[in-house]
mmCIF file of C-alpha atoms in Angstrom:
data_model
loop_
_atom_site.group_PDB
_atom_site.id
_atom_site.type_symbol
_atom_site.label_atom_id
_atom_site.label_comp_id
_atom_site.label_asym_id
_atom_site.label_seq_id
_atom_site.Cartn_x
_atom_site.Cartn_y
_atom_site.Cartn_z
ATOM 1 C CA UNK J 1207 -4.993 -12.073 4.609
ATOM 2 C CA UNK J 1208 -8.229 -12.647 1.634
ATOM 3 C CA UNK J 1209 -8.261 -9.164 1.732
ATOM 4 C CA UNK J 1210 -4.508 -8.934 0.363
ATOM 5 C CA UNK J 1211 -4.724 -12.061 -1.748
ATOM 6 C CA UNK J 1212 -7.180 -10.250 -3.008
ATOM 7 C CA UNK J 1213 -5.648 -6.862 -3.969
ATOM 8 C CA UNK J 1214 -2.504 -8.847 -4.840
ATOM 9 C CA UNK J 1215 -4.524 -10.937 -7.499
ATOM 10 C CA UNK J 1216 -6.525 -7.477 -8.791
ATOM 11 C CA UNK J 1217 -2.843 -5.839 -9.456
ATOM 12 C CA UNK J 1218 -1.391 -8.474 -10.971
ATOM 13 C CA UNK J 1219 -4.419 -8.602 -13.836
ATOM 14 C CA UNK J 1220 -4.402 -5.250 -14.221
ATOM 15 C CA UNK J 1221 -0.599 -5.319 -14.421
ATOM 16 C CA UNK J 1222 -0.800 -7.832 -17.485
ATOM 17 C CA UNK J 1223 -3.801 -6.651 -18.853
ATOM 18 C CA UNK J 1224 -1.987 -3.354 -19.958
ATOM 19 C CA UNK J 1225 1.105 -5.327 -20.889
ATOM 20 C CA UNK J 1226 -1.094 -6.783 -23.519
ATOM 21 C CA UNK J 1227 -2.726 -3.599 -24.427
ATOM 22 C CA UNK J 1228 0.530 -2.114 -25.370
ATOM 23 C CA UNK J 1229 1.694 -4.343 -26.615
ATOM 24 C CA UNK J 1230 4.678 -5.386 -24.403
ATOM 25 C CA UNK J 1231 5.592 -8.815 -23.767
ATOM 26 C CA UNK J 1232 5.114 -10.470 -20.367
ATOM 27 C CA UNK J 1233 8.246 -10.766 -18.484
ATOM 28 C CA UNK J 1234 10.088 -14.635 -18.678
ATOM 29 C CA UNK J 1235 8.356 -16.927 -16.741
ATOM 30 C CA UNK J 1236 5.141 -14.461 -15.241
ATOM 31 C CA UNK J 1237 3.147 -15.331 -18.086
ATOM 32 C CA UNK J 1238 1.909 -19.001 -17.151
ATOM 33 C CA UNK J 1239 1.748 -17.829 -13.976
ATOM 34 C CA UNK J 1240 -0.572 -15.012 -14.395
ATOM 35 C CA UNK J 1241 -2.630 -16.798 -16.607
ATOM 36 C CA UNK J 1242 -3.445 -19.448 -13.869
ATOM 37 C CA UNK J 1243 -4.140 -16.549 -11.254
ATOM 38 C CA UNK J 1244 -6.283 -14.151 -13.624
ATOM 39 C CA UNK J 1245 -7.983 -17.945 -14.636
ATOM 40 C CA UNK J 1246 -9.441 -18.654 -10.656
ATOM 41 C CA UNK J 1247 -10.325 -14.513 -10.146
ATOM 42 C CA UNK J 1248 -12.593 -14.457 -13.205
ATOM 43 C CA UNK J 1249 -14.352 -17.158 -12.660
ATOM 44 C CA UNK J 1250 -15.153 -16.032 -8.728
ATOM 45 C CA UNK J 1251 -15.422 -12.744 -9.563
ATOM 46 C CA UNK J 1252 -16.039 -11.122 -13.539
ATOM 47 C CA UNK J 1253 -19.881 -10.965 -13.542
ATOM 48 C CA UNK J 1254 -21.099 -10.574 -9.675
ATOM 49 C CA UNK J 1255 -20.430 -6.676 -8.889
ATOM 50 C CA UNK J 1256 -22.474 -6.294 -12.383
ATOM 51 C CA UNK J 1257 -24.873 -7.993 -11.487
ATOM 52 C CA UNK J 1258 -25.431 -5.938 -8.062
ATOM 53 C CA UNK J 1259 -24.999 -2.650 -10.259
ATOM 54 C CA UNK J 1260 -27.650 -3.314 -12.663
ATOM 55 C CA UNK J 1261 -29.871 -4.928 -9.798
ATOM 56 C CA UNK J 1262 -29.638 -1.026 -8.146
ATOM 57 C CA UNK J 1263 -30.786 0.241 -11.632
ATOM 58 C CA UNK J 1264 -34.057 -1.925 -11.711
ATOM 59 C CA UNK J 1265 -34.925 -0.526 -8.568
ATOM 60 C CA UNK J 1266 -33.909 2.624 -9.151
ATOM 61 C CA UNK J 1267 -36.047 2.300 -12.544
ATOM 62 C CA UNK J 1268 -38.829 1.068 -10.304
ATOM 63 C CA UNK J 1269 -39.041 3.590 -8.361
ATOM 64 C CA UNK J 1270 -39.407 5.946 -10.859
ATOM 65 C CA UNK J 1271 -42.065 4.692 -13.097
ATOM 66 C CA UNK J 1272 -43.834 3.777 -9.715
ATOM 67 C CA UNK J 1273 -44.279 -0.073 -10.806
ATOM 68 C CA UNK J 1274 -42.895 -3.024 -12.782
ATOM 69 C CA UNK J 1275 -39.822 -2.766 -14.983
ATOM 70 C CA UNK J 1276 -39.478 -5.479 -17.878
ATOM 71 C CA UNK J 1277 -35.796 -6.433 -18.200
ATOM 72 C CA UNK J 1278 -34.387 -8.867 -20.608
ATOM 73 C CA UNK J 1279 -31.069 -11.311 -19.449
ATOM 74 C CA UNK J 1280 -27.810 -11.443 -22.059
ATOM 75 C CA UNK J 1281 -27.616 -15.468 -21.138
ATOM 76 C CA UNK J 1282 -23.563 -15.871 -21.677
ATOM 77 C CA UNK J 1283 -23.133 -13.002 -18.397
ATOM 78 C CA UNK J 1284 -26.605 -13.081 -16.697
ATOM 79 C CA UNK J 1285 -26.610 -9.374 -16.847
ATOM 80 C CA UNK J 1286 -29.738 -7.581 -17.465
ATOM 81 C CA UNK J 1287 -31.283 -5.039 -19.540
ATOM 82 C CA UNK J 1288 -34.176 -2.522 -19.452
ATOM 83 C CA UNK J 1289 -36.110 -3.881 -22.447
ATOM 84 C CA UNK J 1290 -37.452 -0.324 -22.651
ATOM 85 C CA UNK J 1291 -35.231 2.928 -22.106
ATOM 86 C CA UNK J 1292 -36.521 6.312 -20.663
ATOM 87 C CA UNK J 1293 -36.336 7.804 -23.989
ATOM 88 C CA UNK J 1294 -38.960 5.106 -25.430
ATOM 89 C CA UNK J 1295 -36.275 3.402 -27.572
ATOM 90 C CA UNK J 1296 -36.538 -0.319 -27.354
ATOM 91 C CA UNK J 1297 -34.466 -3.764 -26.643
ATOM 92 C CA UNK J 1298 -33.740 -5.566 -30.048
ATOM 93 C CA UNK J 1299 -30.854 -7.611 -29.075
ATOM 94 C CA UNK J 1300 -28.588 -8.716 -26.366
ATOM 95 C CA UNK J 1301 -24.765 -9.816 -26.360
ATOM 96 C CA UNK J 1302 -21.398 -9.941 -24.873
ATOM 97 C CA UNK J 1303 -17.791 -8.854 -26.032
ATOM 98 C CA UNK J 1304 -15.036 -11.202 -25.696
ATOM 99 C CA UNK J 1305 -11.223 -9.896 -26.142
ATOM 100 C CA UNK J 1306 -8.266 -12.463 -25.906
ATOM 101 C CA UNK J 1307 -6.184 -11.735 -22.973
ATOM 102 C CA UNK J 1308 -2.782 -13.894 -22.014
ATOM 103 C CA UNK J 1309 -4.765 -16.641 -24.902
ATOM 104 C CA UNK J 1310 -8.159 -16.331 -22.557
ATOM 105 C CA UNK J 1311 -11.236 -15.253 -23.870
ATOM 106 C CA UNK J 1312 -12.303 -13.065 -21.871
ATOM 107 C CA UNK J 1313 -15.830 -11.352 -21.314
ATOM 108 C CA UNK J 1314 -15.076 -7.563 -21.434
ATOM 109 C CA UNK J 1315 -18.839 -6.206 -21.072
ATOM 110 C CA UNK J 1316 -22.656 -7.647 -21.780
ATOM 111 C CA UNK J 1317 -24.533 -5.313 -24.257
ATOM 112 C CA UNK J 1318 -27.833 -4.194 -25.710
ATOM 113 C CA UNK J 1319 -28.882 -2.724 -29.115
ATOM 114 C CA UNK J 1320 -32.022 -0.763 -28.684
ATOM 115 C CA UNK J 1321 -33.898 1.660 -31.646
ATOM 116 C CA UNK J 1322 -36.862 2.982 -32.357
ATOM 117 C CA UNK J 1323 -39.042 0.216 -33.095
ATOM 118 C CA UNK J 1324 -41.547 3.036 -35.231
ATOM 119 C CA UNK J 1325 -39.149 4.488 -37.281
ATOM 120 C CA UNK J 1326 -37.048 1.130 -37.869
ATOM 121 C CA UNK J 1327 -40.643 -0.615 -39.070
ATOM 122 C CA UNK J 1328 -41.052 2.488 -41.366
ATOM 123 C CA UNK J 1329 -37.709 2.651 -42.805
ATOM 124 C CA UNK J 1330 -37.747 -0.776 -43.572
ATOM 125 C CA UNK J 1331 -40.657 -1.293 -45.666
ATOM 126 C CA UNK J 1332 -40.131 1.919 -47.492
ATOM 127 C CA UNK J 1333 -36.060 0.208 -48.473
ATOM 128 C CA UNK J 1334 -37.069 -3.234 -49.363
ATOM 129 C CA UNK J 1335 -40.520 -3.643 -51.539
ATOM 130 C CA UNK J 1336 -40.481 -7.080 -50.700
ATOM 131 C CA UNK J 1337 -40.440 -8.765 -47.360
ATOM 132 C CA UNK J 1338 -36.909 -10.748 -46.891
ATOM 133 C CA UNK J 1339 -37.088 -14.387 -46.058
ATOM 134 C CA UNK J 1340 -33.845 -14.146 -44.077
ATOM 135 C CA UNK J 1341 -31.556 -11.018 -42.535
ATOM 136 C CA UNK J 1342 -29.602 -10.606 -45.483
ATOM 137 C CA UNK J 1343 -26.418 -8.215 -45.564
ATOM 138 C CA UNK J 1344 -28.512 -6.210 -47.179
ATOM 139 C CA UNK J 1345 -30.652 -5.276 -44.502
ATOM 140 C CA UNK J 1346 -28.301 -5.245 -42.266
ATOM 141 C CA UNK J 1347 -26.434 -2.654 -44.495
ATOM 142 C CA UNK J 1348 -29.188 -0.498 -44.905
ATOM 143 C CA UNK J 1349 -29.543 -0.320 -40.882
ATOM 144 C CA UNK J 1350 -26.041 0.530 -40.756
ATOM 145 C CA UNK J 1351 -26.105 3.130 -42.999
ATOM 146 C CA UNK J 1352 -29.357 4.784 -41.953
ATOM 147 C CA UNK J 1353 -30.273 7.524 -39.248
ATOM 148 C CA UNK J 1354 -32.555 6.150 -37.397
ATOM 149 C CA UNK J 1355 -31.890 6.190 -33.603
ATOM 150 C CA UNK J 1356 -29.703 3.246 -32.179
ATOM 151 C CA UNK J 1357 -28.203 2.741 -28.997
ATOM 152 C CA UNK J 1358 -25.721 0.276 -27.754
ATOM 153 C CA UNK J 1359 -25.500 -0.218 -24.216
ATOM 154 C CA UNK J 1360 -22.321 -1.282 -22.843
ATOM 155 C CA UNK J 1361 -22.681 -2.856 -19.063
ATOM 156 C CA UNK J 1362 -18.765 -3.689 -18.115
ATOM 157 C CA UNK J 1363 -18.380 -6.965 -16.411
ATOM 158 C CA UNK J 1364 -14.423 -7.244 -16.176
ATOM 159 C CA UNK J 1365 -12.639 -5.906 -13.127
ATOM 160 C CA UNK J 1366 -9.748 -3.532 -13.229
ATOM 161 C CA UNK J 1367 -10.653 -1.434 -16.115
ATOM 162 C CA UNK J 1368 -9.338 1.488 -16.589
ATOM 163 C CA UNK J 1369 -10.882 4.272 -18.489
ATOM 164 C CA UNK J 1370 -7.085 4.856 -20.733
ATOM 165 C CA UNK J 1371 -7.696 1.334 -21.587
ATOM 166 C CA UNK J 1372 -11.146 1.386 -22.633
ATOM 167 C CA UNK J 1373 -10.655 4.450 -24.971
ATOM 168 C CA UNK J 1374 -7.798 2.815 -26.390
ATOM 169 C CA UNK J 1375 -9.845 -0.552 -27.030
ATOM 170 C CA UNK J 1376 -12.072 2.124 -28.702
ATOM 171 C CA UNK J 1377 -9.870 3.578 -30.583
ATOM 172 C CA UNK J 1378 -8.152 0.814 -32.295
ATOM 173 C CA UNK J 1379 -11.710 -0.859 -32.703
ATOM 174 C CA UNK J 1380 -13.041 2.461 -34.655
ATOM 175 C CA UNK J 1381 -9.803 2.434 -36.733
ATOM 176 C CA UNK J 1382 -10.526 -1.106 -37.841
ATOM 177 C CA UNK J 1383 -14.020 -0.745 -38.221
ATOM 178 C CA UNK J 1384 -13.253 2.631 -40.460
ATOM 179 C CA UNK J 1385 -10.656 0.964 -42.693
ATOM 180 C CA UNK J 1386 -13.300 -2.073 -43.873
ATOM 181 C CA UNK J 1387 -16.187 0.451 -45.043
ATOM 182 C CA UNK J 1388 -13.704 2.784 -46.096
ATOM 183 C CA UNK J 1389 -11.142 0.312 -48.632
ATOM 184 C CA UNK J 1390 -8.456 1.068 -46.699
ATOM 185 C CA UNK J 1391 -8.402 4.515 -45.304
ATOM 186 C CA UNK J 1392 -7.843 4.358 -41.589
ATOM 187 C CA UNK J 1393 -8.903 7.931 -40.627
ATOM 188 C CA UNK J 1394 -7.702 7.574 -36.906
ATOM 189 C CA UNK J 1395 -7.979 11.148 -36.133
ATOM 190 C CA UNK J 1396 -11.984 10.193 -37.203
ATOM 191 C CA UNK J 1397 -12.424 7.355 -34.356
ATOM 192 C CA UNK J 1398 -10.042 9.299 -31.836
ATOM 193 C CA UNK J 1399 -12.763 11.672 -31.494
ATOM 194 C CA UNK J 1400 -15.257 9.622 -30.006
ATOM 195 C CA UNK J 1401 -13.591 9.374 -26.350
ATOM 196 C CA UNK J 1402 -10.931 11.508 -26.839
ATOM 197 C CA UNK J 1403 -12.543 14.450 -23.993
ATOM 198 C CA UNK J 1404 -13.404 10.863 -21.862
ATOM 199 C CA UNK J 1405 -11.350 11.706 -18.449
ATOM 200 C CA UNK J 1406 -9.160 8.829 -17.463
ATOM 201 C CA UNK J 1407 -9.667 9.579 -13.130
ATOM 202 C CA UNK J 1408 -13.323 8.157 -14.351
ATOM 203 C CA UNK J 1409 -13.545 4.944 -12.081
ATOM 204 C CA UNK J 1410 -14.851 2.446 -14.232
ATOM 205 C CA UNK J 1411 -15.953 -0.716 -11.925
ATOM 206 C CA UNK J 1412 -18.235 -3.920 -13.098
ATOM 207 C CA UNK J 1413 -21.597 -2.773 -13.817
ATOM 208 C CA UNK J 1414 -20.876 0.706 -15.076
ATOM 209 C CA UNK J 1415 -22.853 1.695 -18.415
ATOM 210 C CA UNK J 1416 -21.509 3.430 -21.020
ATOM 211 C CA UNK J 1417 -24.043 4.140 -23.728
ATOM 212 C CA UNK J 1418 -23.366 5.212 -27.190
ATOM 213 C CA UNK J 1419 -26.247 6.756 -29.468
ATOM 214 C CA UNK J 1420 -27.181 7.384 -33.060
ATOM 215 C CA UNK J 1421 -28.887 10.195 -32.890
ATOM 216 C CA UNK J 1422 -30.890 12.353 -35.729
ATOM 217 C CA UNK J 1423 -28.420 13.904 -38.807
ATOM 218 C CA UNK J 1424 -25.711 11.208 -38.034
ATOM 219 C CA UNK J 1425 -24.494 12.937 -34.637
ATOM 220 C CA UNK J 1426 -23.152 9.810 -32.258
ATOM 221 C CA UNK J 1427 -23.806 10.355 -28.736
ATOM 222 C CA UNK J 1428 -21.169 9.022 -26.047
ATOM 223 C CA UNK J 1429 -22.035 8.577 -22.557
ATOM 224 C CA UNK J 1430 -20.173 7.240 -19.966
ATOM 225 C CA UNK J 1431 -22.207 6.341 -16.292
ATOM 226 C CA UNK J 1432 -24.862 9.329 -17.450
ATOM 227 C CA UNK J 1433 -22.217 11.932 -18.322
ATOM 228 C CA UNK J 1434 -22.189 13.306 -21.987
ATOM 229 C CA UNK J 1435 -18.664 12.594 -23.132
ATOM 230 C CA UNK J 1436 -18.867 13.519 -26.332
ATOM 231 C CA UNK J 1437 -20.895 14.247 -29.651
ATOM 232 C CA UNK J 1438 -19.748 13.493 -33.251
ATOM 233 C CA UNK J 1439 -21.094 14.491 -36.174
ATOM 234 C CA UNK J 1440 -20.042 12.205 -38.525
ATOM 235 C CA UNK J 1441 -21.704 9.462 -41.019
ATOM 236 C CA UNK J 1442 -19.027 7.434 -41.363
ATOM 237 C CA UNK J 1443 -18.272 7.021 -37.646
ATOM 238 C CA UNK J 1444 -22.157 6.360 -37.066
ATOM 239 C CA UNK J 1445 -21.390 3.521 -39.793
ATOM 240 C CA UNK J 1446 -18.757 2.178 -38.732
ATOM 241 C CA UNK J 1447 -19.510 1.958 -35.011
ATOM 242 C CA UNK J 1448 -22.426 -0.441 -35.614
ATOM 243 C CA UNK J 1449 -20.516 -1.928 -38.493
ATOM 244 C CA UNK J 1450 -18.634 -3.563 -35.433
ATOM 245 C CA UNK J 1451 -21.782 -5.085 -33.789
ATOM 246 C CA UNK J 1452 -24.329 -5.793 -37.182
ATOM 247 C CA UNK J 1453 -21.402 -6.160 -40.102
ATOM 248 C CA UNK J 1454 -18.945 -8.811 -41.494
ATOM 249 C CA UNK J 1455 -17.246 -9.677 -38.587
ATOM 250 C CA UNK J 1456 -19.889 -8.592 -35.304
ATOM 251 C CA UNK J 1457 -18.597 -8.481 -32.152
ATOM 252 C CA UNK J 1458 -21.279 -11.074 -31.332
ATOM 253 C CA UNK J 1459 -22.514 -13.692 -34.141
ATOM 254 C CA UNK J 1460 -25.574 -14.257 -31.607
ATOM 255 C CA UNK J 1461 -26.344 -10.952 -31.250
ATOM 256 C CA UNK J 1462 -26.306 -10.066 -34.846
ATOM 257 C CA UNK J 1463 -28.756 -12.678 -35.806
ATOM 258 C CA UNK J 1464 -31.015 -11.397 -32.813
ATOM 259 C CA UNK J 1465 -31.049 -8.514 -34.173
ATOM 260 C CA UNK J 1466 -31.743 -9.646 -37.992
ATOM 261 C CA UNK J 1467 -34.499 -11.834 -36.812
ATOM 262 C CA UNK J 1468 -36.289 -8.764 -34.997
ATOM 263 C CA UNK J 1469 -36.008 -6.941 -38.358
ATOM 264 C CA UNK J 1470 -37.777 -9.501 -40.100
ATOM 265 C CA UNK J 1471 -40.517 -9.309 -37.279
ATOM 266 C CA UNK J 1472 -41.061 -5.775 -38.374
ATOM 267 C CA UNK J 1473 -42.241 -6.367 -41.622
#
């Protein structure tokens, strides 16, 4: 009987979740309803099944390097991150996106921005001849428009995810994201592009990682659990797909600052 209270409960968010997404209105007298169910699953049940994901990837990590692996905890999730990734580039910041679901905030997936801690140091003291007292949005400008190597890495936490609706999230995110640096000009075939070859059958449970990266002559890198999805060359989508996590409006105020802060260390 848990067992089916259990599916029953996983359905019904999933249900309303992409009711939402589309845009459709809950049907008459579900809504409070659903609310008060998705309420009790979350708490029991949004950040565990991470957790035992990215537990197997410390090991796995472990096991690899033959001894100790430094990780770093986002505090709002408990999840964890390698403060150091195989391809040398290092933990900056940590943070978590919330999305408003049925008027709950809701934490979609814990994330880390990593970069090359060399070429960030040297790219910043050859922009700004004098060392900023503060982040300013200038320097956090500058990182946004630059080249060097960045990667954000995504660790989902919510259950019932589906890949359609994470490339849609994308999408619309992109679009918005596009449209601020751009005056106005949405460009949606532009942010389309990024998971548009993502297949949907990919099963996307809590602790998957989806990691997207900056790399040299403004190429972004998309990969979702260690498959190569996709790779744009395009400046203005490198901009404006950190624009969402170090611009106006970040995805996470915390996390921005972090990550301002850990510029000014550089200097």
């Amino acid at each position: 009987m848990a067992t089916e209270a259990f599916e029953k409960e996983e359905n019904l968010k999933v249900v309303e979740m992409e009711k939402v997404v589309n845009g459709e209105k809950a049907e008459e007298g579900k809504e409070e309803k659903a609310v008060e169910e998705v309420r009790a699953k979350l708490e029991q049940h949004k950040v565990e099944e991470a957790k035992v994901v990215v537990e197997g990837e410390k090991a796995k990590a472990k096991e690899e390097v033959g001894g100790n692996v430094k990780m770093d905890i986002e505090p709002k999730t408990g999840i964890s991150f390698l403060v150091k990734l195989g391809d040398g580039r290092q933990l900056i910041s940590v943070g978590c996106r919330k999305k408003k679901i049925l008027g709950l905030g809701l934490t979609i997936y814990a994330f880390g921005l990593y970069a090359d801690d060399a070429m960030l140091k040297e790219f910043l003291k050859t922009k700004f001849s004098k060392n900023p007292e503060n982040p300013t949005k200038e320097l956090y400008e500058a990182v946004i428009d630059s080249d060097i190597s960045m990667t954000v890495r995504l660790v989902l936490v919510f259950r019932g995810l589906t890949m359609s609706m994470v490339k849609r999230n994308i999408d619309e995110c992109l679009t918005a994201s596009i449209k601020k640096l751009t005056g106005g000009q949405k460009n949606e075939a532009l942010a389309h592009q990024m998971m548009a070859d993502a297949d949907n059958s990919i099963k996307l449970p809590p602790g998957s990682v989806i990691e997207i990266t900056r790399l040299p002559g403004y190429v972004l890198q998309t990969k979702v659990r260690d498959e190569i999805i996709s790779k744009v060359e395009s400046e203005l989508l490198c901009r404006a797909y950190f624009h969402m996590y170090l611009g106006d409006d970040p995805f996470d105020v915390e996390a921005k600052e972090g990550f301002g802060n850990s510029m000014l260390s550089l200097f």
